[in-house]
Structure formats: C-alpha cells, structure tokens
mmCIF file of C-alpha atoms in Angstrom:
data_model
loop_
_atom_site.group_PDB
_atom_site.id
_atom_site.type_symbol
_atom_site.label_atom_id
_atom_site.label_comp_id
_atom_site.label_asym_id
_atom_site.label_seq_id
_atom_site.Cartn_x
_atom_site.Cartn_y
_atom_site.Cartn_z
ATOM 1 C CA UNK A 25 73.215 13.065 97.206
ATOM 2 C CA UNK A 26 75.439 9.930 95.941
ATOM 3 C CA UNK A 27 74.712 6.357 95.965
ATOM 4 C CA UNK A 28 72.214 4.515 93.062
ATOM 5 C CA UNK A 29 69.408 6.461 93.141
ATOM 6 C CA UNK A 30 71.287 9.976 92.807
ATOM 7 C CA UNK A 31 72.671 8.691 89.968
ATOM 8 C CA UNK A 32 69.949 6.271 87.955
ATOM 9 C CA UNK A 33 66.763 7.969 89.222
ATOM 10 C CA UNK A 34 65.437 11.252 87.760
ATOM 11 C CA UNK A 35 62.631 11.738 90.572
ATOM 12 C CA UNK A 36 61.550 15.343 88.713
ATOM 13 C CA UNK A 37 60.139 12.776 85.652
ATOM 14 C CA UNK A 38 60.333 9.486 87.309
ATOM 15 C CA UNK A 39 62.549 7.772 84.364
ATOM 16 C CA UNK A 40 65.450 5.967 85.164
ATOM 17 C CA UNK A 41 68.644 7.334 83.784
ATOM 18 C CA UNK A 42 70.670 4.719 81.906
ATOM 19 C CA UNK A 43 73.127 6.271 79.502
ATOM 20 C CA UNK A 44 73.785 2.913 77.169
ATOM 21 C CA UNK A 45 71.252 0.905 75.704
ATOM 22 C CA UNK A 46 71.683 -2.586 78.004
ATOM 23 C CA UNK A 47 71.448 -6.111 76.732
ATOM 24 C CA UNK A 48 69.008 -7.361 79.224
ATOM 25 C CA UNK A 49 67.163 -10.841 79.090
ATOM 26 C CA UNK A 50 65.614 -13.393 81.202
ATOM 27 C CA UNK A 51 63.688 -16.376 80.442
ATOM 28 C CA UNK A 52 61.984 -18.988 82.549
ATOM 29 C CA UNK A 53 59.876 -22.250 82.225
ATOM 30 C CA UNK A 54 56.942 -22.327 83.922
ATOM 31 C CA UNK A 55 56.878 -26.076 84.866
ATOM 32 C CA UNK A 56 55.031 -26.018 87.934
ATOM 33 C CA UNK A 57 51.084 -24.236 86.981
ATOM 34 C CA UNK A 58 49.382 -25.274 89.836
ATOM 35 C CA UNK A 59 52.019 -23.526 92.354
ATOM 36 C CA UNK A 60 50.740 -20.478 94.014
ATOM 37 C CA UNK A 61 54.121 -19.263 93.781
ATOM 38 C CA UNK A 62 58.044 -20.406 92.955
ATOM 39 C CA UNK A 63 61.032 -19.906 91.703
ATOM 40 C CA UNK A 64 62.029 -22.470 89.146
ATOM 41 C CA UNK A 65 65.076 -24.473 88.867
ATOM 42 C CA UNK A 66 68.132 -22.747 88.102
ATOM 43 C CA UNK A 67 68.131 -25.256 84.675
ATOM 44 C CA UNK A 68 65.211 -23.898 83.358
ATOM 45 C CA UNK A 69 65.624 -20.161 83.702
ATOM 46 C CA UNK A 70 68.217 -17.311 83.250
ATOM 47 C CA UNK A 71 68.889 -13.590 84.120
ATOM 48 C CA UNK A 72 71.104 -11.353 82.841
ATOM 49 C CA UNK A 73 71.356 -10.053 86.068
ATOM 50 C CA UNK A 74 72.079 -13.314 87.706
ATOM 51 C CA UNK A 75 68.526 -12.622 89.832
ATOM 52 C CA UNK A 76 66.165 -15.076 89.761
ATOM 53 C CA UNK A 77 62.809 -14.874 88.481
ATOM 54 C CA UNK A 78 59.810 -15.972 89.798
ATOM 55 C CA UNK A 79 56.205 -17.201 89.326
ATOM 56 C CA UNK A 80 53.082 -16.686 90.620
ATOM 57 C CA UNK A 81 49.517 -18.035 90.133
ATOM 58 C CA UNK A 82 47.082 -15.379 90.157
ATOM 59 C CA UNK A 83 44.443 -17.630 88.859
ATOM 60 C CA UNK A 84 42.771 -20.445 86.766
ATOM 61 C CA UNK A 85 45.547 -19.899 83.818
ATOM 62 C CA UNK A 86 46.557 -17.015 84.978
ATOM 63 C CA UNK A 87 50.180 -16.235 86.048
ATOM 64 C CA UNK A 88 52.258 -12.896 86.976
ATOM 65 C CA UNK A 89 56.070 -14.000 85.904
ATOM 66 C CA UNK A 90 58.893 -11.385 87.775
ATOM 67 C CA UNK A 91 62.311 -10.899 85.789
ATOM 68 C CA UNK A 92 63.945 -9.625 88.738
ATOM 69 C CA UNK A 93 65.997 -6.424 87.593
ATOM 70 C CA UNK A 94 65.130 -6.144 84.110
ATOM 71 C CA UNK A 95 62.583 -3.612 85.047
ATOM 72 C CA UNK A 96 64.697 -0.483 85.028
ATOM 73 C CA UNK A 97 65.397 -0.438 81.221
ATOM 74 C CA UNK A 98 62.603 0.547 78.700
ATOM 75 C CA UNK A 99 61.611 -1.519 75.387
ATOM 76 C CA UNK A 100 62.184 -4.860 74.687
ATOM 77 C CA UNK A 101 60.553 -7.726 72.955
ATOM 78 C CA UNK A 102 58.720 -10.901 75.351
ATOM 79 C CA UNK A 103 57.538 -13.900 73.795
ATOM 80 C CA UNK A 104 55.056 -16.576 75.829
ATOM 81 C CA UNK A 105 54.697 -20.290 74.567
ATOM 82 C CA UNK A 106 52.282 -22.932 75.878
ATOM 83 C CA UNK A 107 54.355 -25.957 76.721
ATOM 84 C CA UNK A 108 52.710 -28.984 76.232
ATOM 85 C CA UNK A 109 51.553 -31.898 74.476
ATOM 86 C CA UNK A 110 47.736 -30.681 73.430
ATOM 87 C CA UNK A 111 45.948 -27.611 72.146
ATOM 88 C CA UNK A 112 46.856 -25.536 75.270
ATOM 89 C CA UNK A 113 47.076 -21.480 73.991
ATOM 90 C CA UNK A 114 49.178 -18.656 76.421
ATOM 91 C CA UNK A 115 49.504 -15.426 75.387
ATOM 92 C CA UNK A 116 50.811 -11.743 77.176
ATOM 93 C CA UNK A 117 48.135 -9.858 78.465
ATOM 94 C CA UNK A 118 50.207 -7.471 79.382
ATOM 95 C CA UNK A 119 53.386 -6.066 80.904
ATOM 96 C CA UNK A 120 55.715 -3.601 82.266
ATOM 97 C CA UNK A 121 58.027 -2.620 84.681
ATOM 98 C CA UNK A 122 57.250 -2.158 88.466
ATOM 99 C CA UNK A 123 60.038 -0.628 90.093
ATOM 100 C CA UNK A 124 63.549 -2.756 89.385
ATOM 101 C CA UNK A 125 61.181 -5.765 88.079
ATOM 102 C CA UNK A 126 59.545 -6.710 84.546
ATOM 103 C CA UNK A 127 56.007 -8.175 85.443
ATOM 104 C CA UNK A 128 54.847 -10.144 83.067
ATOM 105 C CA UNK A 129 51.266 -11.380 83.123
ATOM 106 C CA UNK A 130 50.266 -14.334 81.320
ATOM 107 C CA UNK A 131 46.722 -15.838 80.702
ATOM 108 C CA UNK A 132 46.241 -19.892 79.317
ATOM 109 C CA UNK A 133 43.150 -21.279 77.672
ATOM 110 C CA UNK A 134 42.342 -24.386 76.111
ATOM 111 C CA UNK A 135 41.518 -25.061 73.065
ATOM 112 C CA UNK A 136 37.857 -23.722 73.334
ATOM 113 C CA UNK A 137 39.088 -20.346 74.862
ATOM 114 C CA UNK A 138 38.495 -21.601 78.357
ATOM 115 C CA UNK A 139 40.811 -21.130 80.982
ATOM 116 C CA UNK A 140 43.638 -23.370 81.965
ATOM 117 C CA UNK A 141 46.599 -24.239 84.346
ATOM 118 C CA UNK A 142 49.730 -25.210 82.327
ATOM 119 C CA UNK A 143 52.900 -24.820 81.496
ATOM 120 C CA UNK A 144 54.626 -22.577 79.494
ATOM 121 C CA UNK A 145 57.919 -20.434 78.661
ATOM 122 C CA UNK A 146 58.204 -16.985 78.743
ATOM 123 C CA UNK A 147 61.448 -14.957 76.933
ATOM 124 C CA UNK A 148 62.102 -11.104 77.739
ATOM 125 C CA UNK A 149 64.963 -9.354 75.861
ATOM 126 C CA UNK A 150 66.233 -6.083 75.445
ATOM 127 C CA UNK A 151 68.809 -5.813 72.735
ATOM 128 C CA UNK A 152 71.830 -3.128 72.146
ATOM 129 C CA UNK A 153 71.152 -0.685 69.410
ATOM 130 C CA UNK A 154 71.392 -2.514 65.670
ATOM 131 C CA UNK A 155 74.754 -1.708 64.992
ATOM 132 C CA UNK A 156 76.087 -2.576 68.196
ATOM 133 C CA UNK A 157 74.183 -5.575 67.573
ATOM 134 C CA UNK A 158 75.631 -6.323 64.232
ATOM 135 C CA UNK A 159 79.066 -5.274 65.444
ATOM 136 C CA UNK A 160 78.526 -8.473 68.347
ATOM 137 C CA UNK A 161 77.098 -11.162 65.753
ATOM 138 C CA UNK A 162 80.128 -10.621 63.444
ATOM 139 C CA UNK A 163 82.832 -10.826 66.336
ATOM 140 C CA UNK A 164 82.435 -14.449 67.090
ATOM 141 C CA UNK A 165 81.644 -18.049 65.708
ATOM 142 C CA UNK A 166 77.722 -19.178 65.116
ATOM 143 C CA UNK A 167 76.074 -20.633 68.178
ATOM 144 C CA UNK A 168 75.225 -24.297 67.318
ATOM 145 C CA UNK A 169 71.948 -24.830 65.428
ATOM 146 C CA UNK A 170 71.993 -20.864 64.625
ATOM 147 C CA UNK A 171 69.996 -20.694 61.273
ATOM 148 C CA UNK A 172 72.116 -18.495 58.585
ATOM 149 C CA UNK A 173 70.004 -15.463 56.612
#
C-alpha cells in the first residue's frame, strides 16, 4: 500500500507514526459565544497547518473548539482564558484528538459557578524536543515584548 495512511497510520496499534517531534499550534478567539457554530476571523486565530479552526456551542457555556490537523501528534500543552470585562471563569474540561483534529472542550461560569456564554481564547501547542527548542530560541533575535529569564 502507498499513499498517507501506509505511511503515518499503524492500524495493528492505531498510533500514528510521526518520526520527528512537530511544532504544532493553533489558537483562536472565541468572539462570537452565542453562535451555534463558526469559524472566526482569520485575525483572531492561527494554525500551524494553515487549517482553520472552528467553534461550536454545545451549550449554556459550553463550547467544543476544533484545531483542524493538530490532532495527529500526541502531547502538548492548551491553555483557555475567559475574555472579558467581569468575573467570567473558562476552564478545559477536557481534550484530545479525534482523528486529524484536537477537540477541545471548554465549559464558562460566572462568578457564582453558574454557567455562562462568553468569550474566551484558547492556545494549543506542541513544542520540538528541549534542545531543539533551545537550539531555535538562540538562532534568532527576541520577539518584541519577549520577557528575558
């Protein structure tokens, strides 16, 4: 057999075969919490697949967020912030990969624990190995604002 899945899918385990550690990310801002579903504006969120991601409403502050082809690689770190101007709370309740796509699902409350539509922004990365990693920070100039340790 040839072609993608000869090559990236081990169907005696069901693991995906990637040699390399990838850098994968994908970030979005949720700006829109009472859509049943969207995509968001290409300003507010990135792939480093170049897929778009996309957002659905499952519920009352409840929200499934796709990063479109950051599923097939394992690990990785996701971060979920409520975005706005009062005591709104969103954290993971959990995640993983469904076929080539990271679902993310997020729950919001207010401040008494209640649930509640609003918006947020939700970060999913996958660094290279540490040393690769350290290799790639030292072979360039600072981003601007990057804080110094």
């Amino acid at each position: 057999a040839t072609g993608y899945l000869a090559t990236h899918w081990n169907s005696a385990n069901s693991q995906y075969l990637v040699t390399l550690k990838q850098r994968v990310w994908g970030y979005v801002w949720a700006n829109d919490p009472l859509a049943a579903s969207y995509t968001p504006s290409t300003t507010y969120q990135r792939n480093s697949t170049g897929q778009l991601n996309t957002i659905n409403r499952l519920g009352v502050g409840y929200y499934q967020v796709v990063f479109e082809n950051l599923g097939i690689y394992y690990g990785g770190t996701l971060d979920v912030t409520a975005y706005g101007a009062g005591s709104e709370n969103c954290k993971v309740q959990n995640w993983g990969p469904t076929l080539a796509d990271m679902n993310v699902y997020v729950r919001c409350f207010n401040a008494n624990g209640a649930a509640l539509d609003t918006r947020f922004t939700a970060a999913f990365t996958r660094p290279i190995s540490s040393s690769l990693a350290r290799r790639a920070a030292c072979s360039g100039p600072a981003p601007p604002n990057a804080i110094s340790v």
